[in-house]
């Protein structure tokens, strides 16, 4: 797997030292992005937002018209008078009010009752299932990572094909051939050495020579990632230098992460998939306060993000999709919280979205061991995003063919 | 694409080197012993070795070096953070006080890792804390509760895993972390029961959702009493003493009964054997190796000391397959570098750096602990790693720079922390001339080799060696320079920093 990456390193990065070379690499990345833009899905990107910890769908998208909702949730319900109504039965948690304008502009789609067969109630396994798109087996790559490999085949590797915000590479972005940079904040994303060290550090981080006196399963990974980190970190400040946010983002890590993503989108270097997470939604205890705080971060962040993108006239190029490993138990527990459950809604935002509510709200009385019954397979959502938004066949990424939907 | 994309590959992270002969994998290693293997042992069974520790273990021979690690000696290190770690809950809590308590608690632990005379004991504390996870400040867990849990792991470091599981099940920090505090007969909370089976013992696939519900009932009644020293209490009023059916058995089970039944399952030894293999041998152990270790673990009645003795003396442990086959965790990286540089103490700046590398001590990302392996290696975290080590190698000693020697006192240090200066001090490292003592100033090649030995025991390519040598011999515009009194310290620091950036240094 590493030979492609290695060739790229030798050809395009190995010899450079200094700003001129960096700028020329940056220009090359932009040209490559423009060239690959000839295909369907040109210039489009996907932002995946992980609502980590199992977001309770019932208090996010509230079935206020169903008396059963108030019966099973006597203390943690959202009062009908507080709900931001979308129709006569369903509405948003009041903390999501900043998203209502997007809904009214048909730029927000809500898919109800999404999950997968034989729901797994473990945070880790279920998160892994959503990230690998493989409910019935263990696989090493994420579905976005496989898409990046597939979309990038036959072209020069793009160091910014995918970008994950945060310190740890999420499994959704794990690929065979594509390294996805994880970026916490811009200031820390560079090598700090003295001037004297810099030239030699370029060689060491650039991975000179592969004749090691030992073997290790991780050796080429570390070497390649050091190389990519060094190259990406010298490019990133140039990429976002010309970008000025049109609106002040919330001072939360989520808001600041979206701001960074907007900067990279404006650089137009062909990033196909972004990832950011928000959490923890694991509200076994005292759910209202904890979930409301997070939904507030979600709504104010996404609202600012799309206002900023619109001001830069790129809002039509970015589709945002949320997911969470599962929803929560229908009935509240004794701690004013909820335990692990199943189906939940997914949200999609962006100029390409056909807004509105999709699918029926799962019944609150016809349950599966106390949990909602799902009706939409999450892989249909992925297939739709891949085929209709990113313009690739979904079968090679998902392993099977799934029906697509009409939300985009 | 003709290949099934969902099979993934992952093959590049499988152990490299000659295939394993399972019949002799766990037999005692009788091959040649060297300082290089001694350094390997000290990285795995501790947090790396200082040059003198590596030399001593190299001279001792494998058997004695392992003996020294597994037989703990009394230490005189503080059993408690130095300073005020009291902690208030609620909206009126003093945020600065809470932060100070977190920093003091984290510093206490990382300093134990650096200073302990029993590195394996501290390594096992780390292992257990990443197995039986809890998070400071989460669910109301106070710093003192985390310290107490940490000391529980210390006293059971190489003890009986079954007994430790019993004790963890009523450990106050754990009761809060997994909500058993809220688990009552009338309204069960399944969180602890689920994670006990999924992550602490049996592993996925060896129990059902019904087993979770039933066993949660057995753990009802255990809560934390905050008024009297934050201790665990059993309140019979909240306990469900009805009949439960768990893993095919029925009875009026308590939590202890549940743990006992779990310990009778072969799946438990297998799950734990794989975890030990991944932590100490390599990430993707062969099923045969896992089975062999599980057999030993069961035969030893879950005596962890017996198992670790087998592992640390085994052929597989010293094989090419295991050598540098694990990615260093940020804690291993940071503490190991302190040892290489002769640091006597870890300063608060290390905690901030660990956070940026993705490993805040006592705050794992979730109940599964730090995922590790390839996930430590990404562009963001590698830059953080290399930058922190660079800062460490270039740091003047804190005492020298601050012009005072009061940093050893925890309370004073915390006051100093308020002045940003102390936070910027990454370490109290030795004088760079000590790093390369014995090397003549007019011997740049000797200096380079010494630096490469201290950091990666020579595990560098010829080009990498040449790169560092060229740094020592030239300036940034390529002019030849000689080592002199004026540039010696700077060049030694810089060479060390470059060596820390070598891929080999990222691997244990």
Short mmCIF file of C-alpha atoms in Angstrom, two decimals, chain B:
data_model
loop_
_atom_site.label_atom_id
_atom_site.label_comp_id
_atom_site.label_asym_id
_atom_site.label_seq_id
_atom_site.Cartn_x
_atom_site.Cartn_y
_atom_site.Cartn_z
CA UNK B 1 -12.75 -2.92 -7.89
CA UNK B 2 -12.74 -6.67 -7.77
CA UNK B 3 -11.67 -7.01 -4.14
CA UNK B 4 -14.31 -6.96 -1.47
CA UNK B 5 -13.79 -3.50 0.00
CA UNK B 6 -15.22 -4.52 3.33
CA UNK B 7 -12.59 -7.10 4.09
CA UNK B 8 -10.14 -4.27 4.74
CA UNK B 9 -6.47 -5.06 4.93
CA UNK B 10 -4.90 -4.11 8.22
CA UNK B 11 -2.22 -6.56 7.24
CA UNK B 12 0.55 -3.99 7.49
CA UNK B 13 0.05 -3.81 11.23
CA UNK B 14 0.40 -7.53 11.72
CA UNK B 15 3.65 -8.46 13.40
CA UNK B 16 6.65 -8.50 11.10
CA UNK B 17 9.46 -11.06 11.26
CA UNK B 18 9.61 -14.83 11.08
CA UNK B 19 6.38 -16.65 11.88
CA UNK B 20 5.88 -17.77 15.39
CA UNK B 21 6.39 -21.37 16.54
CA UNK B 22 3.69 -21.58 19.14
CA UNK B 23 5.31 -24.57 20.84
CA UNK B 24 8.27 -22.53 22.00
CA UNK B 25 6.81 -19.00 21.95
CA UNK B 26 6.26 -18.90 25.70
CA UNK B 27 9.40 -20.83 26.64
CA UNK B 28 12.13 -18.90 28.39
CA UNK B 29 14.39 -16.95 26.05
CA UNK B 30 17.93 -18.36 25.98
CA UNK B 31 19.37 -16.34 23.12
CA UNK B 32 22.00 -13.64 23.35
CA UNK B 33 21.33 -10.78 25.77
CA UNK B 34 22.27 -7.22 24.96
CA UNK B 35 21.72 -3.66 26.13
CA UNK B 36 19.42 -3.30 23.12
CA UNK B 37 17.12 -6.07 24.43
CA UNK B 38 17.46 -4.65 27.93
CA UNK B 39 16.15 -1.34 26.59
CA UNK B 40 13.27 -3.22 24.94
CA UNK B 41 12.43 -4.86 28.28
CA UNK B 42 12.53 -1.54 30.12
CA UNK B 43 10.28 0.13 27.53
CA UNK B 44 7.66 -2.60 27.75
CA UNK B 45 7.82 -3.40 31.46
CA UNK B 46 8.12 0.26 32.41
CA UNK B 47 8.35 3.66 30.79
CA UNK B 48 11.78 3.24 29.25
CA UNK B 49 15.19 3.28 30.81
CA UNK B 50 17.77 5.96 31.54
CA UNK B 51 21.18 5.20 30.03
CA UNK B 52 22.41 3.86 33.37
CA UNK B 53 19.31 1.72 33.90
CA UNK B 54 19.73 0.24 30.44
CA UNK B 55 23.38 -0.46 31.12
CA UNK B 56 22.58 -2.13 34.44
CA UNK B 57 19.86 -4.33 32.94
CA UNK B 58 22.18 -5.16 30.07
CA UNK B 59 24.84 -6.38 32.47
CA UNK B 60 22.45 -8.24 34.74
CA UNK B 61 21.28 -10.71 32.11
CA UNK B 62 17.67 -11.41 31.18
CA UNK B 63 16.73 -13.45 34.24
CA UNK B 64 18.05 -10.98 36.77
CA UNK B 65 16.72 -7.99 34.86
CA UNK B 66 13.21 -9.46 34.93
CA UNK B 67 13.57 -10.49 38.58
CA UNK B 68 14.42 -6.93 39.43
CA UNK B 69 11.22 -5.74 37.73
CA UNK B 70 8.77 -8.25 39.17
CA UNK B 71 10.00 -8.10 42.77
CA UNK B 72 8.87 -4.75 44.04
CA UNK B 73 10.83 -2.96 46.73
CA UNK B 74 9.31 -0.44 49.15
CA UNK B 75 9.40 3.05 47.71
CA UNK B 76 9.49 6.37 49.52
CA UNK B 77 7.49 8.29 46.95
CA UNK B 78 4.38 10.14 48.12
CA UNK B 79 1.26 7.96 48.18
CA UNK B 80 -0.82 11.08 47.74
CA UNK B 81 -0.51 14.26 45.66
CA UNK B 82 1.37 17.02 47.45
CA UNK B 83 -1.00 19.90 48.05
CA UNK B 84 -4.68 20.62 48.30
CA UNK B 85 -6.76 18.43 46.00
CA UNK B 86 -10.09 19.06 47.68
CA UNK B 87 -12.84 19.49 45.23
CA UNK B 88 -16.23 21.11 45.30
CA UNK B 89 -19.17 20.11 43.16
CA UNK B 90 -21.95 22.21 41.76
CA UNK B 91 -22.28 25.49 39.92
CA UNK B 92 -20.52 27.48 42.64
CA UNK B 93 -17.38 25.38 42.56
CA UNK B 94 -14.11 27.27 42.30
CA UNK B 95 -12.85 26.56 38.80
CA UNK B 96 -9.25 27.45 39.61
CA UNK B 97 -9.26 25.16 42.62
CA UNK B 98 -10.62 22.33 40.50
CA UNK B 99 -7.98 22.87 37.85
CA UNK B 100 -5.26 22.99 40.47
CA UNK B 101 -6.52 19.72 41.95
CA UNK B 102 -6.52 18.05 38.53
CA UNK B 103 -3.00 19.25 37.77
CA UNK B 104 -1.64 18.17 41.16
CA UNK B 105 -3.24 14.76 40.81
CA UNK B 106 -2.01 14.19 37.27
CA UNK B 107 1.46 15.42 38.18
CA UNK B 108 1.60 13.09 41.15
CA UNK B 109 0.97 10.10 38.92
CA UNK B 110 3.31 10.99 36.06
CA UNK B 111 6.05 11.78 38.56
CA UNK B 112 5.58 8.35 40.10
CA UNK B 113 6.05 6.88 36.61
CA UNK B 114 9.34 8.75 36.26
CA UNK B 115 10.72 8.34 39.76
CA UNK B 116 9.56 4.92 40.88
CA UNK B 117 12.11 2.25 41.73
CA UNK B 118 9.45 -0.24 40.57
CA UNK B 119 8.75 0.57 36.92
CA UNK B 120 6.70 -2.58 36.28
CA UNK B 121 4.43 -1.74 39.19
CA UNK B 122 3.71 1.69 37.71
CA UNK B 123 3.30 0.15 34.26
CA UNK B 124 0.68 -2.20 35.67
CA UNK B 125 -1.10 0.72 37.36
CA UNK B 126 -1.28 2.29 33.92
CA UNK B 127 -2.45 -1.00 32.39
CA UNK B 128 -5.22 -1.44 34.98
CA UNK B 129 -6.30 2.19 34.79
CA UNK B 130 -6.71 1.79 31.04
CA UNK B 131 -8.60 -1.46 31.59
CA UNK B 132 -10.86 -0.59 34.52
CA UNK B 133 -11.30 2.95 33.26
CA UNK B 134 -12.62 5.94 35.19
CA UNK B 135 -12.43 9.64 34.42
CA UNK B 136 -11.52 12.30 36.96
CA UNK B 137 -14.27 14.91 37.26
CA UNK B 138 -16.76 12.73 35.40
CA UNK B 139 -19.95 11.74 37.14
CA UNK B 140 -18.70 13.60 40.21
CA UNK B 141 -15.48 11.64 40.60
CA UNK B 142 -13.18 13.67 42.82
CA UNK B 143 -9.39 13.78 42.51
CA UNK B 144 -9.14 11.93 45.83
CA UNK B 145 -11.31 9.09 44.50
CA UNK B 146 -9.06 8.78 41.47
CA UNK B 147 -5.99 8.71 43.71
CA UNK B 148 -7.56 5.99 45.83
CA UNK B 149 -8.42 3.96 42.74
CA UNK B 150 -4.91 4.46 41.42
CA UNK B 151 -3.51 3.16 44.72
CA UNK B 152 -5.87 0.18 44.51
CA UNK B 153 -4.29 -0.67 41.16
CA UNK B 154 -0.83 -0.15 42.69
CA UNK B 155 -1.40 -2.58 45.54
CA UNK B 156 -2.88 -5.13 43.13
CA UNK B 157 -0.43 -4.43 40.32
CA UNK B 158 0.74 -8.04 39.89
CA UNK B 159 -1.99 -9.56 42.04
CA UNK B 160 -5.13 -11.58 41.49
CA UNK B 161 -7.22 -10.30 38.59
CA UNK B 162 -10.41 -11.87 39.94
CA UNK B 163 -9.94 -10.23 43.30
CA UNK B 164 -9.17 -6.90 41.68
CA UNK B 165 -12.40 -7.17 39.67
CA UNK B 166 -14.33 -7.70 42.90
CA UNK B 167 -12.70 -4.65 44.45
CA UNK B 168 -13.19 -2.48 41.38
CA UNK B 169 -16.89 -3.35 41.44
CA UNK B 170 -17.19 -1.46 44.69
CA UNK B 171 -14.60 1.19 44.09
CA UNK B 172 -16.16 4.65 44.60
CA UNK B 173 -14.73 6.12 41.40
CA UNK B 174 -16.03 3.17 39.40
CA UNK B 175 -19.43 3.26 41.08
CA UNK B 176 -19.79 6.86 39.93
CA UNK B 177 -18.15 6.48 36.52
CA UNK B 178 -20.52 3.78 35.35
CA UNK B 179 -23.56 5.00 37.24
CA UNK B 180 -23.85 2.08 39.63
CA UNK B 181 -24.45 4.80 42.19
CA UNK B 182 -27.84 5.17 40.52
CA UNK B 183 -28.51 1.44 40.16
CA UNK B 184 -31.45 0.62 42.40
CA UNK B 185 -33.78 -2.32 42.64
CA UNK B 186 -36.84 -0.42 41.50
CA UNK B 187 -35.02 1.34 38.66
CA UNK B 188 -31.92 -0.49 37.49
CA UNK B 189 -29.10 1.26 35.67
CA UNK B 190 -27.30 -1.21 33.42
CA UNK B 191 -24.19 0.79 32.67
CA UNK B 192 -21.75 -0.99 34.99
CA UNK B 193 -23.07 -4.48 34.28
CA UNK B 194 -22.70 -3.91 30.55
CA UNK B 195 -19.17 -2.55 30.60
CA UNK B 196 -18.03 -5.11 33.17
CA UNK B 197 -18.83 -7.85 30.66
CA UNK B 198 -18.07 -6.07 27.41
CA UNK B 199 -14.81 -4.40 28.34
CA UNK B 200 -13.53 -5.65 31.70
CA UNK B 201 -13.91 -9.42 31.45
CA UNK B 202 -15.84 -11.50 28.92
CA UNK B 203 -15.71 -9.50 25.74
CA UNK B 204 -18.49 -9.03 23.19
CA UNK B 205 -20.31 -12.15 22.08
CA UNK B 206 -20.10 -14.05 25.34
CA UNK B 207 -23.28 -12.77 27.00
CA UNK B 208 -26.72 -11.55 26.00
CA UNK B 209 -28.72 -8.39 26.58
CA UNK B 210 -30.75 -10.42 29.07
CA UNK B 211 -27.56 -11.25 30.99
CA UNK B 212 -26.88 -7.53 31.22
CA UNK B 213 -30.33 -6.75 32.59
CA UNK B 214 -30.22 -9.59 35.11
CA UNK B 215 -26.71 -8.86 36.35
CA UNK B 216 -27.48 -5.15 36.68
CA UNK B 217 -30.09 -6.20 39.26
CA UNK B 218 -27.41 -8.05 41.20
CA UNK B 219 -25.24 -4.92 41.49
CA UNK B 220 -28.09 -2.80 42.87
CA UNK B 221 -27.57 -1.23 46.27
CA UNK B 222 -23.92 -0.19 45.95
CA UNK B 223 -23.56 3.57 46.17
CA UNK B 224 -21.06 6.19 47.31
CA UNK B 225 -21.37 8.02 50.59
CA UNK B 226 -19.90 11.46 50.15
CA UNK B 227 -20.25 12.54 53.75
CA UNK B 228 -17.87 9.99 55.19
CA UNK B 229 -14.74 10.03 53.15
CA UNK B 230 -16.30 9.28 49.80
CA UNK B 231 -16.54 5.60 50.59
CA UNK B 232 -18.57 2.88 48.97
CA UNK B 233 -21.59 1.72 50.90
CA UNK B 234 -24.01 -1.11 50.38
CA UNK B 235 -27.59 -0.15 51.06
CA UNK B 236 -29.78 -3.26 51.35
CA UNK B 237 -32.90 -1.13 50.83
CA UNK B 238 -31.84 -0.47 47.25
CA UNK B 239 -30.69 -4.03 46.51
CA UNK B 240 -32.83 -6.34 44.41
CA UNK B 241 -32.69 -9.65 46.24
CA UNK B 242 -34.99 -11.43 43.86
CA UNK B 243 -33.92 -14.38 41.78
CA UNK B 244 -31.78 -13.64 38.70
CA UNK B 245 -30.78 -15.78 35.77
CA UNK B 246 -27.27 -15.04 34.57
CA UNK B 247 -25.21 -16.95 32.01
CA UNK B 248 -27.51 -19.93 32.41
CA UNK B 249 -27.48 -20.01 36.20
CA UNK B 250 -30.25 -18.91 38.51
CA UNK B 251 -30.04 -17.66 42.06
CA UNK B 252 -30.38 -14.74 44.40
CA UNK B 253 -27.14 -13.29 43.08
CA UNK B 254 -25.17 -10.35 44.40
CA UNK B 255 -22.58 -8.43 42.42
CA UNK B 256 -19.86 -10.63 43.91
CA UNK B 257 -21.69 -13.73 42.64
CA UNK B 258 -21.83 -12.18 39.17
CA UNK B 259 -18.06 -11.57 39.20
CA UNK B 260 -17.47 -15.15 40.40
CA UNK B 261 -19.58 -16.56 37.56
CA UNK B 262 -17.79 -14.34 35.05
CA UNK B 263 -14.46 -15.64 36.31
CA UNK B 264 -15.56 -19.22 35.66
CA UNK B 265 -16.01 -18.51 31.94
CA UNK B 266 -13.11 -19.53 29.66
CA UNK B 267 -13.91 -16.44 27.56
CA UNK B 268 -12.67 -14.24 30.39
CA UNK B 269 -9.14 -15.65 30.42
CA UNK B 270 -9.02 -15.42 26.66
CA UNK B 271 -10.22 -11.83 26.60
CA UNK B 272 -7.66 -10.83 29.21
CA UNK B 273 -4.86 -12.82 27.57
CA UNK B 274 -5.39 -10.90 24.35
CA UNK B 275 -5.35 -7.65 26.25
CA UNK B 276 -2.03 -8.54 27.94
CA UNK B 277 -0.55 -9.67 24.63
CA UNK B 278 -1.55 -6.42 22.94
CA UNK B 279 -0.15 -4.33 25.77
CA UNK B 280 3.17 -6.15 26.18
CA UNK B 281 3.97 -8.21 23.05
CA UNK B 282 2.32 -6.89 19.89
CA UNK B 283 -0.95 -5.43 18.73
CA UNK B 284 -2.35 -8.22 16.65
CA UNK B 285 -1.48 -11.42 18.50
CA UNK B 286 -2.11 -14.75 16.79
CA UNK B 287 -5.08 -16.68 18.21
CA UNK B 288 -2.71 -19.55 19.12
CA UNK B 289 -0.60 -17.19 21.21
CA UNK B 290 -3.70 -15.80 22.90
CA UNK B 291 -4.95 -19.30 23.66
CA UNK B 292 -1.61 -20.36 25.10
CA UNK B 293 -1.50 -17.30 27.34
CA UNK B 294 -5.11 -17.84 28.40
CA UNK B 295 -4.28 -21.41 29.41
CA UNK B 296 -1.41 -20.18 31.56
CA UNK B 297 -3.59 -17.47 33.09
CA UNK B 298 -6.32 -19.92 34.04
CA UNK B 299 -3.81 -22.44 35.36
CA UNK B 300 -2.36 -19.67 37.54
CA UNK B 301 -5.84 -18.85 38.83
CA UNK B 302 -5.65 -15.33 37.43
CA UNK B 303 -2.36 -14.54 39.16
CA UNK B 304 -1.10 -11.66 37.03
CA UNK B 305 2.43 -11.97 38.41
CA UNK B 306 2.70 -15.50 37.04
CA UNK B 307 1.46 -14.37 33.63
CA UNK B 308 3.79 -11.37 33.46
CA UNK B 309 6.71 -13.58 34.46
CA UNK B 310 5.90 -15.84 31.53
CA UNK B 311 5.54 -12.95 29.10
CA UNK B 312 8.64 -10.99 30.10
CA UNK B 313 10.90 -14.08 29.89
CA UNK B 314 9.44 -15.56 26.72
CA UNK B 315 10.93 -16.17 23.30
CA UNK B 316 8.11 -14.27 21.68
CA UNK B 317 8.72 -11.23 23.85
CA UNK B 318 12.34 -11.00 22.66
CA UNK B 319 11.60 -11.98 19.05
CA UNK B 320 12.03 -9.70 16.03
CA UNK B 321 8.28 -9.93 15.78
CA UNK B 322 7.81 -8.09 19.06
CA UNK B 323 10.73 -5.67 18.81
CA UNK B 324 9.45 -2.09 18.27
CA UNK B 325 6.11 -3.58 17.25
CA UNK B 326 4.03 -1.32 19.51
CA UNK B 327 3.37 2.38 19.06
CA UNK B 328 4.45 4.29 22.17
CA UNK B 329 1.58 5.88 24.01
CA UNK B 330 2.07 9.57 24.74
CA UNK B 331 2.75 8.69 28.39
CA UNK B 332 5.45 6.21 27.39
CA UNK B 333 6.91 8.75 25.00
CA UNK B 334 7.00 11.61 27.51
CA UNK B 335 8.23 9.67 30.52
CA UNK B 336 10.76 7.78 28.42
CA UNK B 337 12.18 11.03 27.05
CA UNK B 338 12.49 12.42 30.56
CA UNK B 339 14.49 9.34 31.49
CA UNK B 340 16.74 9.66 28.45
CA UNK B 341 17.47 13.28 29.34
CA UNK B 342 18.14 12.62 33.00
CA UNK B 343 15.15 14.62 34.22
CA UNK B 344 14.37 14.32 37.90
CA UNK B 345 10.84 15.60 37.71
CA UNK B 346 7.94 16.05 35.29
CA UNK B 347 6.64 19.61 35.19
CA UNK B 348 3.04 20.79 34.57
CA UNK B 349 3.78 21.62 30.94
CA UNK B 350 3.96 17.87 30.27
CA UNK B 351 0.28 17.51 31.21
CA UNK B 352 -0.78 20.08 28.65
CA UNK B 353 1.38 18.34 26.04
CA UNK B 354 -0.08 14.94 26.86
CA UNK B 355 -3.53 16.40 26.41
CA UNK B 356 -2.61 17.65 22.92
CA UNK B 357 -1.17 14.23 22.04
CA UNK B 358 -4.52 12.67 22.94
CA UNK B 359 -3.74 11.20 26.37
CA UNK B 360 -4.76 13.20 29.41
CA UNK B 361 -3.75 11.14 32.45
CA UNK B 362 -6.80 9.92 34.38
CA UNK B 363 -9.14 11.09 31.63
CA UNK B 364 -9.43 8.39 28.97
CA UNK B 365 -11.73 9.33 26.08
CA UNK B 366 -14.35 6.81 27.12
CA UNK B 367 -14.87 3.59 29.03
CA UNK B 368 -12.93 1.57 26.43
CA UNK B 369 -9.78 3.48 27.31
CA UNK B 370 -7.26 4.78 24.82
CA UNK B 371 -7.57 2.84 21.57
CA UNK B 372 -3.85 3.00 20.81
CA UNK B 373 -2.03 1.27 17.99
CA UNK B 374 -2.26 2.97 14.62
CA UNK B 375 -4.63 5.53 16.06
CA UNK B 376 -1.78 7.19 17.97
CA UNK B 377 -0.14 7.79 14.62
CA UNK B 378 -1.72 10.60 12.73
CA UNK B 379 -0.50 13.87 11.36
CA UNK B 380 -1.84 15.93 14.22
CA UNK B 381 -0.58 13.86 17.12
CA UNK B 382 2.81 13.18 15.54
CA UNK B 383 3.44 16.90 15.23
CA UNK B 384 2.50 17.33 18.87
CA UNK B 385 4.87 14.54 19.85
CA UNK B 386 7.82 15.83 17.89
CA UNK B 387 7.23 19.40 19.02
CA UNK B 388 7.00 18.51 22.68
CA UNK B 389 10.19 16.45 22.55
CA UNK B 390 11.90 19.32 20.76
CA UNK B 391 10.80 21.67 23.51
CA UNK B 392 12.03 19.22 26.13
CA UNK B 393 15.46 18.83 24.57
CA UNK B 394 15.85 22.57 24.22
CA UNK B 395 14.59 23.44 27.70
CA UNK B 396 16.97 24.98 30.17
CA UNK B 397 16.52 23.49 33.61
CA UNK B 398 13.55 25.06 35.33
CA UNK B 399 15.49 25.84 38.48
CA UNK B 400 18.28 27.48 36.54
CA UNK B 401 15.90 29.51 34.42
CA UNK B 402 13.61 30.55 37.22
CA UNK B 403 16.49 31.27 39.55
CA UNK B 404 14.92 29.44 42.45
CA UNK B 405 14.92 25.95 43.84
CA UNK B 406 11.48 25.93 45.39
CA UNK B 407 9.89 24.01 42.52
CA UNK B 408 10.01 20.75 44.40
CA UNK B 409 7.38 21.82 46.85
CA UNK B 410 3.98 21.11 45.37
CA UNK B 411 2.17 24.06 46.85
CA UNK B 412 4.86 26.54 45.88
CA UNK B 413 4.98 25.08 42.45
CA UNK B 414 1.28 25.57 42.01
CA UNK B 415 1.63 29.20 42.98
CA UNK B 416 4.41 29.50 40.45
CA UNK B 417 2.11 27.94 37.91
CA UNK B 418 -0.04 31.04 38.04
CA UNK B 419 2.90 32.92 36.68
CA UNK B 420 2.91 31.58 33.15
CA UNK B 421 6.62 30.96 33.43
CA UNK B 422 6.31 27.66 35.21
CA UNK B 423 3.85 26.34 32.67
CA UNK B 424 6.34 27.01 29.94
CA UNK B 425 9.05 25.02 31.71
CA UNK B 426 8.82 21.62 30.15
CA UNK B 427 11.27 19.81 32.37
CA UNK B 428 13.98 19.68 34.93
CA UNK B 429 16.44 17.91 32.67
CA UNK B 430 20.10 17.19 33.25
CA UNK B 431 22.85 19.34 31.84
CA UNK B 432 23.33 18.40 28.16
CA UNK B 433 27.03 17.74 28.75
CA UNK B 434 25.92 14.82 30.94
CA UNK B 435 23.88 13.36 28.08
CA UNK B 436 27.06 12.89 26.09
CA UNK B 437 29.54 12.54 28.93
CA UNK B 438 32.65 10.74 27.82
CA UNK B 439 32.38 11.97 24.24
CA UNK B 440 35.19 14.26 23.16
CA UNK B 441 34.23 17.64 21.80
CA UNK B 442 36.23 17.08 18.61
CA UNK B 443 34.35 13.87 17.83
CA UNK B 444 31.04 14.79 16.13
CA UNK B 445 30.55 11.23 14.88
CA UNK B 446 30.98 9.90 18.41
CA UNK B 447 28.51 12.48 19.67
CA UNK B 448 25.98 11.50 17.01
CA UNK B 449 26.31 7.82 17.86
CA UNK B 450 25.93 8.55 21.55
CA UNK B 451 22.74 10.53 20.90
CA UNK B 452 21.39 7.76 18.67
CA UNK B 453 22.13 5.21 21.35
CA UNK B 454 20.37 7.17 24.11
CA UNK B 455 17.26 7.71 22.05
CA UNK B 456 16.77 4.73 19.74
CA UNK B 457 19.61 2.36 20.73
CA UNK B 458 21.05 2.81 17.28
CA UNK B 459 17.83 1.90 15.44
CA UNK B 460 18.38 4.47 12.70
CA UNK B 461 19.15 4.23 9.01
CA UNK B 462 22.58 5.27 7.72
CA UNK B 463 20.96 8.32 6.13
CA UNK B 464 19.36 9.36 9.38
CA UNK B 465 22.70 9.09 11.15
CA UNK B 466 24.28 11.17 8.40
CA UNK B 467 21.54 13.79 8.71
CA UNK B 468 22.16 14.26 12.42
CA UNK B 469 25.93 14.25 11.93
CA UNK B 470 25.55 16.91 9.27
CA UNK B 471 23.49 19.00 11.70
CA UNK B 472 26.26 18.76 14.25
CA UNK B 473 28.89 19.74 11.69
CA UNK B 474 27.17 22.53 9.74
CA UNK B 475 25.06 25.62 10.28
CA UNK B 476 21.72 26.41 8.71
CA UNK B 477 23.24 27.83 5.54
CA UNK B 478 25.45 24.82 5.08
CA UNK B 479 28.74 26.17 6.34
CA UNK B 480 31.00 23.74 8.13
CA UNK B 481 31.28 24.42 11.85
CA UNK B 482 33.37 22.82 14.57
CA UNK B 483 32.04 21.93 17.96
CA UNK B 484 33.20 24.46 20.50
CA UNK B 485 32.43 25.64 23.99
CA UNK B 486 30.10 28.20 22.42
CA UNK B 487 27.96 25.92 20.29
CA UNK B 488 28.37 22.58 22.07
CA UNK B 489 25.28 22.71 24.27
CA UNK B 490 23.05 23.99 21.50
CA UNK B 491 24.27 21.32 19.09
CA UNK B 492 23.79 18.51 21.63
CA UNK B 493 20.27 19.70 22.38
CA UNK B 494 19.47 20.01 18.68
CA UNK B 495 20.88 16.58 17.86
CA UNK B 496 18.79 15.06 20.63
CA UNK B 497 15.71 16.81 19.33
CA UNK B 498 16.31 15.49 15.80
CA UNK B 499 16.81 11.97 17.13
CA UNK B 500 13.49 12.22 18.99
CA UNK B 501 11.84 12.83 15.61
CA UNK B 502 13.08 9.51 14.20
CA UNK B 503 10.30 7.05 13.45
CA UNK B 504 12.02 4.45 15.66
CA UNK B 505 11.55 6.71 18.67
CA UNK B 506 7.78 6.58 18.21
CA UNK B 507 7.85 2.79 18.62
CA UNK B 508 8.24 0.68 21.71
#
